[in-house]
CSV table of C-alpha atoms in Angstrom, one decimal:
chain,number,residue,atom,x,y,z
A,1,UNK,CA,182.9,83.0,124.1
A,2,UNK,CA,184.1,82.3,120.5
A,3,UNK,CA,182.1,83.7,117.6
A,4,UNK,CA,181.6,81.3,114.6
A,5,UNK,CA,181.7,82.6,111.0
A,6,UNK,CA,180.3,80.7,108.1
A,7,UNK,CA,181.5,82.0,104.7
A,8,UNK,CA,179.2,81.2,101.7
A,9,UNK,CA,180.0,82.0,98.1
A,10,UNK,CA,177.6,81.6,95.2
A,11,UNK,CA,178.8,80.9,91.6
A,12,UNK,CA,176.5,80.9,88.6
A,13,UNK,CA,176.8,81.3,84.9
A,14,UNK,CA,173.8,81.1,82.6
A,15,UNK,CA,173.7,78.3,79.9
A,16,UNK,CA,176.5,78.7,77.3
A,17,UNK,CA,177.4,82.2,78.7
A,18,UNK,CA,181.1,81.5,79.2
A,19,UNK,CA,181.3,80.0,75.7
A,20,UNK,CA,179.6,83.1,74.2
A,21,UNK,CA,181.9,85.4,76.2
A,22,UNK,CA,184.9,83.7,74.8
A,23,UNK,CA,183.8,85.0,71.4
A,24,UNK,CA,182.9,88.5,72.5
A,25,UNK,CA,184.8,89.3,75.7
A,26,UNK,CA,187.5,86.7,76.4
A,27,UNK,CA,189.1,88.7,79.1
A,28,UNK,CA,185.9,88.6,81.2
A,29,UNK,CA,186.0,84.8,81.0
A,30,UNK,CA,189.6,84.9,82.3
A,31,UNK,CA,188.6,87.0,85.2
A,32,UNK,CA,185.7,84.7,86.1
A,33,UNK,CA,187.9,81.6,85.8
A,34,UNK,CA,190.8,83.2,87.8
A,35,UNK,CA,188.3,84.1,90.5
A,36,UNK,CA,187.4,80.5,90.9
A,37,UNK,CA,190.9,79.1,90.5
A,38,UNK,CA,192.2,81.6,93.1
A,39,UNK,CA,190.2,80.0,95.9
A,40,UNK,CA,192.1,76.7,96.4
A,41,UNK,CA,195.4,78.4,95.6
A,42,UNK,CA,194.8,81.0,98.3
A,43,UNK,CA,193.8,78.4,100.8
A,44,UNK,CA,196.7,76.0,100.5
A,45,UNK,CA,198.3,75.7,103.9
A,46,UNK,CA,195.1,76.8,105.7
A,47,UNK,CA,193.3,73.5,105.9
A,48,UNK,CA,193.4,73.7,109.7
A,49,UNK,CA,191.3,76.8,109.8
A,50,UNK,CA,189.7,77.8,106.5
A,51,UNK,CA,186.1,76.8,105.9
A,52,UNK,CA,184.2,77.8,102.7
A,53,UNK,CA,180.7,76.9,101.6
A,54,UNK,CA,180.2,76.9,97.8
A,55,UNK,CA,177.0,77.0,95.7
A,56,UNK,CA,177.6,76.3,92.0
A,57,UNK,CA,174.7,76.2,89.6
A,58,UNK,CA,174.2,73.2,87.4
A,59,UNK,CA,174.7,75.2,84.2
A,60,UNK,CA,178.1,76.4,85.5
A,61,UNK,CA,179.2,72.9,86.5
A,62,UNK,CA,178.0,71.7,83.1
A,63,UNK,CA,180.3,74.2,81.3
A,64,UNK,CA,183.3,73.6,83.6
A,65,UNK,CA,183.0,69.8,83.2
A,66,UNK,CA,182.7,70.0,79.4
A,67,UNK,CA,185.9,68.6,77.7
A,68,UNK,CA,185.3,71.1,74.8
A,69,UNK,CA,185.2,74.1,77.1
A,70,UNK,CA,188.2,72.8,79.1
A,71,UNK,CA,190.1,72.6,75.8
A,72,UNK,CA,189.1,76.1,74.8
A,73,UNK,CA,190.5,77.6,78.0
A,74,UNK,CA,193.6,75.4,78.2
A,75,UNK,CA,196.5,77.6,79.1
A,76,UNK,CA,194.3,80.0,81.1
A,77,UNK,CA,193.0,77.7,83.9
A,78,UNK,CA,193.2,73.9,84.2
A,79,UNK,CA,189.5,73.5,84.9
A,80,UNK,CA,189.7,69.8,85.5
A,81,UNK,CA,192.3,70.4,88.2
A,82,UNK,CA,190.1,73.1,89.7
A,83,UNK,CA,187.1,70.8,90.0
A,84,UNK,CA,189.3,68.2,91.6
A,85,UNK,CA,190.6,70.7,94.1
A,86,UNK,CA,187.1,71.7,95.1
A,87,UNK,CA,186.6,68.1,96.3
A,88,UNK,CA,188.8,68.9,99.3
A,89,UNK,CA,186.4,68.7,102.1
A,90,UNK,CA,188.9,70.2,104.6
A,91,UNK,CA,188.4,73.5,102.7
A,92,UNK,CA,185.1,73.4,100.8
A,93,UNK,CA,181.6,72.3,101.6
A,94,UNK,CA,179.4,72.1,98.5
A,95,UNK,CA,175.8,73.2,98.9
A,96,UNK,CA,172.9,71.9,96.9
A,97,UNK,CA,171.0,74.2,94.5
A,98,UNK,CA,168.9,74.2,91.3
A,99,UNK,CA,170.3,73.1,88.0
A,100,UNK,CA,169.2,76.0,85.9
A,101,UNK,CA,169.3,78.6,88.7
A,102,UNK,CA,165.6,79.4,88.8
A,103,UNK,CA,164.0,81.7,91.3
A,104,UNK,CA,162.1,78.8,92.8
A,105,UNK,CA,159.0,80.6,94.2
A,106,UNK,CA,158.4,82.1,90.8
A,107,UNK,CA,158.4,78.9,88.7
A,108,UNK,CA,155.8,76.1,88.7
A,109,UNK,CA,156.0,73.9,91.8
A,110,UNK,CA,155.8,70.9,89.5
A,111,UNK,CA,159.3,71.7,88.2
A,112,UNK,CA,161.0,72.2,91.6
A,113,UNK,CA,162.0,68.5,92.0
A,114,UNK,CA,163.4,68.2,88.5
A,115,UNK,CA,165.5,71.3,88.9
A,116,UNK,CA,166.9,70.0,92.2
A,117,UNK,CA,167.3,66.4,91.1
A,118,UNK,CA,169.2,67.3,87.9
A,119,UNK,CA,171.7,69.3,89.9
A,120,UNK,CA,172.3,66.4,92.4
A,121,UNK,CA,172.9,64.0,89.6
A,122,UNK,CA,175.7,66.1,88.1
A,123,UNK,CA,177.2,67.2,91.4
A,124,UNK,CA,177.3,63.7,92.8
A,125,UNK,CA,179.4,62.7,89.8
A,126,UNK,CA,181.7,65.7,89.9
A,127,UNK,CA,182.3,65.9,93.6
A,128,UNK,CA,182.3,62.2,94.4
A,129,UNK,CA,179.7,62.2,97.1
A,130,UNK,CA,176.1,61.0,97.6
A,131,UNK,CA,174.8,63.6,100.0
A,132,UNK,CA,174.8,67.3,100.4
A,133,UNK,CA,173.8,68.6,103.9
A,134,UNK,CA,172.9,72.2,103.0
A,135,UNK,CA,170.7,73.8,100.3
A,136,UNK,CA,171.3,77.2,98.7
A,137,UNK,CA,168.1,78.5,97.0
A,138,UNK,CA,169.1,80.3,93.8
A,139,UNK,CA,169.0,84.1,94.3
A,140,UNK,CA,168.0,83.1,97.9
A,141,UNK,CA,164.5,82.9,96.6
A,142,UNK,CA,162.7,80.9,99.3
A,143,UNK,CA,159.2,80.0,100.3
A,144,UNK,CA,158.3,77.6,103.2
A,145,UNK,CA,156.4,75.5,100.6
A,146,UNK,CA,159.9,74.1,99.6
A,147,UNK,CA,160.5,72.5,103.0
A,148,UNK,CA,158.8,69.1,102.3
A,149,UNK,CA,160.7,68.7,99.1
A,150,UNK,CA,164.1,69.7,100.6
A,151,UNK,CA,163.5,67.1,103.4
A,152,UNK,CA,162.6,64.4,101.0
A,153,UNK,CA,165.9,65.1,99.1
A,154,UNK,CA,167.9,64.7,102.3
A,155,UNK,CA,168.8,68.3,103.1
A,156,UNK,CA,169.4,69.1,106.7
A,157,UNK,CA,169.4,72.9,106.4
A,158,UNK,CA,168.6,75.7,104.0
A,159,UNK,CA,170.0,79.3,103.9
A,160,UNK,CA,167.5,82.2,104.1
A,161,UNK,CA,167.9,86.0,104.2
A,162,UNK,CA,167.7,87.2,107.8
A,163,UNK,CA,165.2,90.0,107.0
A,164,UNK,CA,162.5,87.5,106.3
A,165,UNK,CA,162.7,85.7,109.7
A,166,UNK,CA,160.2,86.2,112.5
A,167,UNK,CA,159.6,84.1,115.7
A,168,UNK,CA,156.9,81.5,115.3
A,169,UNK,CA,156.2,81.5,119.0
A,170,UNK,CA,157.2,83.8,121.9
A,171,UNK,CA,159.9,86.5,121.4
A,172,UNK,CA,163.4,86.5,120.2
A,173,UNK,CA,166.0,89.2,120.6
A,174,UNK,CA,167.5,90.8,117.5
A,175,UNK,CA,170.9,88.9,117.8
A,176,UNK,CA,169.2,85.6,118.7
A,177,UNK,CA,167.0,85.8,115.5
A,178,UNK,CA,170.0,86.5,113.3
A,179,UNK,CA,173.0,84.6,114.8
A,180,UNK,CA,171.8,81.1,115.5
A,181,UNK,CA,170.1,78.4,113.4
A,182,UNK,CA,166.3,77.9,113.8
A,183,UNK,CA,163.6,75.5,112.7
A,184,UNK,CA,160.9,76.2,110.2
A,185,UNK,CA,157.9,74.0,109.4
A,186,UNK,CA,155.5,73.5,106.5
A,187,UNK,CA,153.1,70.6,105.8
A,188,UNK,CA,154.2,68.6,108.8
A,189,UNK,CA,157.9,68.7,107.8
A,190,UNK,CA,160.7,70.7,109.5
A,191,UNK,CA,164.0,71.9,108.4
A,192,UNK,CA,166.8,74.0,109.9
A,193,UNK,CA,167.1,77.5,108.5
A,194,UNK,CA,170.4,79.4,108.6
A,195,UNK,CA,170.1,83.2,108.6
A,196,UNK,CA,172.2,85.1,106.2
A,197,UNK,CA,173.5,88.4,107.7
A,198,UNK,CA,172.4,90.8,105.0
A,199,UNK,CA,174.4,93.9,106.0
A,200,UNK,CA,177.7,92.0,106.5
A,201,UNK,CA,177.1,90.1,103.3
A,202,UNK,CA,176.8,93.4,101.5
A,203,UNK,CA,180.2,94.4,102.9
A,204,UNK,CA,181.6,91.0,101.9
A,205,UNK,CA,180.6,91.6,98.3
A,206,UNK,CA,181.9,95.1,98.0
A,207,UNK,CA,185.2,94.9,100.0
A,208,UNK,CA,186.0,94.9,103.7
A,209,UNK,CA,189.0,95.1,106.1
A,210,UNK,CA,189.5,92.0,108.3
A,211,UNK,CA,189.9,94.2,111.5
A,212,UNK,CA,186.7,96.1,110.7
A,213,UNK,CA,184.9,92.8,110.1
A,214,UNK,CA,186.0,91.3,113.4
A,215,UNK,CA,185.1,94.4,115.4
A,216,UNK,CA,181.7,94.6,113.7
A,217,UNK,CA,181.0,91.0,114.3
A,218,UNK,CA,181.9,91.3,118.0
A,219,UNK,CA,179.8,94.4,118.4
A,220,UNK,CA,176.7,92.8,116.7
A,221,UNK,CA,176.9,89.7,118.9
A,222,UNK,CA,178.0,91.1,122.2
A,223,UNK,CA,174.6,90.5,123.8
A,224,UNK,CA,174.4,86.8,122.8
A,225,UNK,CA,174.2,84.4,125.7
A,226,UNK,CA,175.1,81.6,123.3
A,227,UNK,CA,178.0,80.9,120.9
A,228,UNK,CA,176.8,82.9,117.8
A,229,UNK,CA,176.9,81.8,114.2
A,230,UNK,CA,177.4,84.7,111.8
A,231,UNK,CA,176.8,83.7,108.2
A,232,UNK,CA,177.8,85.9,105.3
A,233,UNK,CA,176.9,85.0,101.7
A,234,UNK,CA,177.5,86.8,98.4
A,235,UNK,CA,178.5,86.1,94.9
A,236,UNK,CA,182.1,84.8,94.6
A,237,UNK,CA,183.0,85.8,91.1
A,238,UNK,CA,181.3,89.2,90.5
A,239,UNK,CA,182.8,92.6,91.2
A,240,UNK,CA,186.3,93.8,91.3
A,241,UNK,CA,186.8,92.6,94.9
A,242,UNK,CA,186.6,89.0,93.8
A,243,UNK,CA,187.9,89.4,90.2
A,244,UNK,CA,190.9,91.6,90.9
A,245,UNK,CA,194.0,89.6,90.3
A,246,UNK,CA,196.2,91.9,92.3
A,247,UNK,CA,196.8,90.1,95.6
A,248,UNK,CA,196.7,93.3,97.7
A,249,UNK,CA,193.3,94.2,96.3
A,250,UNK,CA,191.2,91.0,96.3
A,251,UNK,CA,189.0,89.1,98.8
A,252,UNK,CA,191.3,86.1,99.3
A,253,UNK,CA,194.6,87.9,100.0
A,254,UNK,CA,193.5,91.3,101.3
A,255,UNK,CA,190.7,89.9,103.6
A,256,UNK,CA,190.5,86.2,104.1
A,257,UNK,CA,194.1,85.2,104.6
A,258,UNK,CA,194.7,87.9,107.2
A,259,UNK,CA,191.4,86.9,108.8
A,260,UNK,CA,192.5,83.3,109.0
A,261,UNK,CA,195.9,84.3,110.4
A,262,UNK,CA,194.2,86.2,113.2
A,263,UNK,CA,191.7,83.3,113.8
A,264,UNK,CA,194.7,81.0,114.3
A,265,UNK,CA,196.3,83.4,116.7
A,266,UNK,CA,193.3,84.5,118.9
A,267,UNK,CA,190.5,82.0,118.2
A,268,UNK,CA,188.0,84.8,118.9
A,269,UNK,CA,186.2,84.7,115.5
A,270,UNK,CA,186.6,81.2,114.0
A,271,UNK,CA,185.6,79.9,110.5
A,272,UNK,CA,183.2,77.0,110.7
A,273,UNK,CA,181.2,74.7,108.6
A,274,UNK,CA,177.5,75.1,109.3
A,275,UNK,CA,177.1,71.4,109.6
A,276,UNK,CA,179.7,71.3,112.4
A,277,UNK,CA,178.1,74.2,114.2
A,278,UNK,CA,174.6,72.5,114.2
A,279,UNK,CA,176.0,69.2,115.4
A,280,UNK,CA,177.9,70.9,118.3
A,281,UNK,CA,175.5,73.7,119.3
A,282,UNK,CA,172.1,72.7,118.0
A,283,UNK,CA,169.4,75.1,117.0
A,284,UNK,CA,167.3,77.8,118.5
A,285,UNK,CA,163.5,78.1,118.4
A,286,UNK,CA,160.9,77.9,115.7
A,287,UNK,CA,160.6,80.7,113.1
A,288,UNK,CA,158.4,81.7,110.2
A,289,UNK,CA,160.2,82.6,107.0
A,290,UNK,CA,158.4,85.1,104.7
A,291,UNK,CA,158.7,84.5,101.0
A,292,UNK,CA,161.4,86.6,99.4
A,293,UNK,CA,164.8,86.7,97.7
A,294,UNK,CA,168.2,88.4,98.5
A,295,UNK,CA,168.9,92.0,97.7
A,296,UNK,CA,170.5,92.9,94.3
A,297,UNK,CA,171.7,96.4,93.5
A,298,UNK,CA,168.9,98.7,94.6
A,299,UNK,CA,166.2,95.9,94.9
A,300,UNK,CA,165.2,94.7,98.3
A,301,UNK,CA,164.0,91.3,97.2
A,302,UNK,CA,160.7,90.9,99.1
A,303,UNK,CA,158.5,91.4,96.0
A,304,UNK,CA,160.8,89.8,93.5
A,305,UNK,CA,160.6,92.9,91.4
A,306,UNK,CA,164.1,92.2,89.9
A,307,UNK,CA,162.4,89.3,88.0
A,308,UNK,CA,158.8,90.5,87.8
A,309,UNK,CA,158.8,94.3,87.5
A,310,UNK,CA,158.1,94.8,83.8
A,311,UNK,CA,155.3,93.5,81.6
A,312,UNK,CA,157.9,91.6,79.5
A,313,UNK,CA,159.0,89.7,82.6
A,314,UNK,CA,155.4,89.0,83.7
A,315,UNK,CA,154.5,87.8,80.2
A,316,UNK,CA,157.5,85.4,80.1
A,317,UNK,CA,156.7,84.0,83.6
A,318,UNK,CA,153.0,83.5,82.6
A,319,UNK,CA,154.1,81.6,79.5
A,320,UNK,CA,156.5,79.4,81.6
A,321,UNK,CA,153.6,78.4,83.7
A,322,UNK,CA,151.4,77.8,80.7
A,323,UNK,CA,153.9,75.5,78.9
A,324,UNK,CA,154.7,73.7,82.2
A,325,UNK,CA,151.0,72.9,82.6
A,326,UNK,CA,150.8,71.5,79.1
A,327,UNK,CA,154.0,69.5,79.6
A,328,UNK,CA,152.8,67.9,82.8
A,329,UNK,CA,149.4,67.1,81.3
A,330,UNK,CA,151.3,65.1,78.6
A,331,UNK,CA,153.3,63.5,81.4
A,332,UNK,CA,150.1,62.3,83.1
A,333,UNK,CA,148.8,61.0,79.8
A,334,UNK,CA,151.9,59.0,79.3
A,335,UNK,CA,151.5,57.5,82.8
A,336,UNK,CA,147.8,56.7,82.5
A,337,UNK,CA,147.8,55.3,78.9
A,338,UNK,CA,149.8,53.0,76.6
A,339,UNK,CA,151.1,55.1,73.7
A,340,UNK,CA,151.5,53.6,70.2
A,341,UNK,CA,155.2,54.6,70.2
A,342,UNK,CA,156.4,55.0,73.9
A,343,UNK,CA,160.0,55.5,72.9
A,344,UNK,CA,159.1,58.3,70.6
A,345,UNK,CA,157.0,59.9,73.4
A,346,UNK,CA,159.6,59.6,76.0
A,347,UNK,CA,162.4,61.0,73.8
A,348,UNK,CA,160.6,64.1,72.7
A,349,UNK,CA,159.0,64.7,76.1
A,350,UNK,CA,162.6,64.7,77.6
A,351,UNK,CA,163.7,67.2,74.9
A,352,UNK,CA,160.7,69.4,75.7
A,353,UNK,CA,161.3,69.2,79.4
A,354,UNK,CA,164.9,70.3,79.6
A,355,UNK,CA,164.2,73.3,77.4
A,356,UNK,CA,161.4,74.3,79.7
A,357,UNK,CA,163.7,74.0,82.7
A,358,UNK,CA,166.4,76.1,80.9
A,359,UNK,CA,163.8,78.8,80.1
A,360,UNK,CA,163.3,79.2,83.9
A,361,UNK,CA,166.9,80.4,84.4
A,362,UNK,CA,166.8,83.5,86.6
A,363,UNK,CA,169.1,85.6,84.4
A,364,UNK,CA,166.6,85.4,81.5
A,365,UNK,CA,164.2,87.4,83.6
A,366,UNK,CA,166.7,89.5,85.6
A,367,UNK,CA,168.2,91.2,82.5
A,368,UNK,CA,164.8,92.2,81.2
A,369,UNK,CA,164.5,93.1,77.5
A,370,UNK,CA,168.1,92.1,76.8
A,371,UNK,CA,167.5,88.5,77.8
A,372,UNK,CA,163.8,87.8,78.0
A,373,UNK,CA,163.7,86.5,74.4
A,374,UNK,CA,165.8,83.5,75.6
A,375,UNK,CA,162.8,82.4,77.6
A,376,UNK,CA,160.6,82.4,74.5
A,377,UNK,CA,163.2,80.8,72.3
A,378,UNK,CA,163.4,77.8,74.7
A,379,UNK,CA,159.6,77.7,75.2
A,380,UNK,CA,159.1,77.7,71.4
A,381,UNK,CA,161.5,74.7,71.2
A,382,UNK,CA,159.8,73.0,74.1
A,383,UNK,CA,156.4,73.4,72.4
A,384,UNK,CA,157.7,71.9,69.2
A,385,UNK,CA,159.1,68.9,71.0
A,386,UNK,CA,155.9,68.5,73.0
A,387,UNK,CA,153.9,68.4,69.7
A,388,UNK,CA,156.3,65.7,68.5
A,389,UNK,CA,155.7,63.8,71.7
A,390,UNK,CA,151.9,63.9,71.2
A,391,UNK,CA,152.3,62.3,67.8
A,392,UNK,CA,153.4,59.1,69.6
A,393,UNK,CA,150.1,58.6,71.4
């Protein structure tokens, strides 16, 4: 029986990072932009078989859609053309995510909806569509408590790391648990969960041979009594495998094009959109998904130590929750009272809120001492705006 492969690539740049790099390391900006621009160029002529899922953070899309940034990199990559090419639904499926790329289980629940809604507002405009079927949790940081919100926002499925899955009832074989969609439930709401194959995803990030990949996939799924879905997900612009501009040495030309050519020829391992697989083959049983994130470098991800391992990180997270509580208290005051100057309150509250959301960016915590001050800078600005908002009551 055929084996179905879902390719997922994650793209994220922190707020203003590409603009800053243009001043300090312009060649790195070129590598990043080339890695993105290479995708549609490598796939021209493969519309019949290529299928790529893309997650692009709101802060990255904000930069790419900025006329000022596009002018700065004119002559390197035509970013406007790139965004237009990514609208090609025969090649690309855009996944929903969070605007400022927060690790959602670590930030206040009250901020989840705003992170997701702001991303949708920008993505709907850039990609000319109303709905996005799948959701990519930033850093694959997932908790089942997200399920009701994802359902309200119209998502059909969410990607999770396979190491956190366990059967909710009965037993499942090792390949059944990893190579078919399942259903998870929380608070009376259900959503389809798509397991990310962690080990093959590691190979995708570091570099792999198409024949090795096909043989490995066949070996791992040989005991399946259903048509398996193998989902590999990694960053799409980090590491030499994706940034290398030499065709013989990068993901698209050394791996994906030969893989597509063989898929055309044999049909044994076929690229697919997750949405199409679900529609045709349905889902398996019910599962539980333990809270966790994907693996980065030497970190497993189950304890979020990449973002919470030091006292500086813990202090920054605690302050995020503190300021968020204060902000939502003012929001409830605005709803339950009639301020003297409502326009003043609303303006400064909005200014305070987006700075809080930006403080929640995962990179601010991940890079520890080098970046954690960015959290406090944004929170300081948020507090100042919140004080201005209070003066309007």
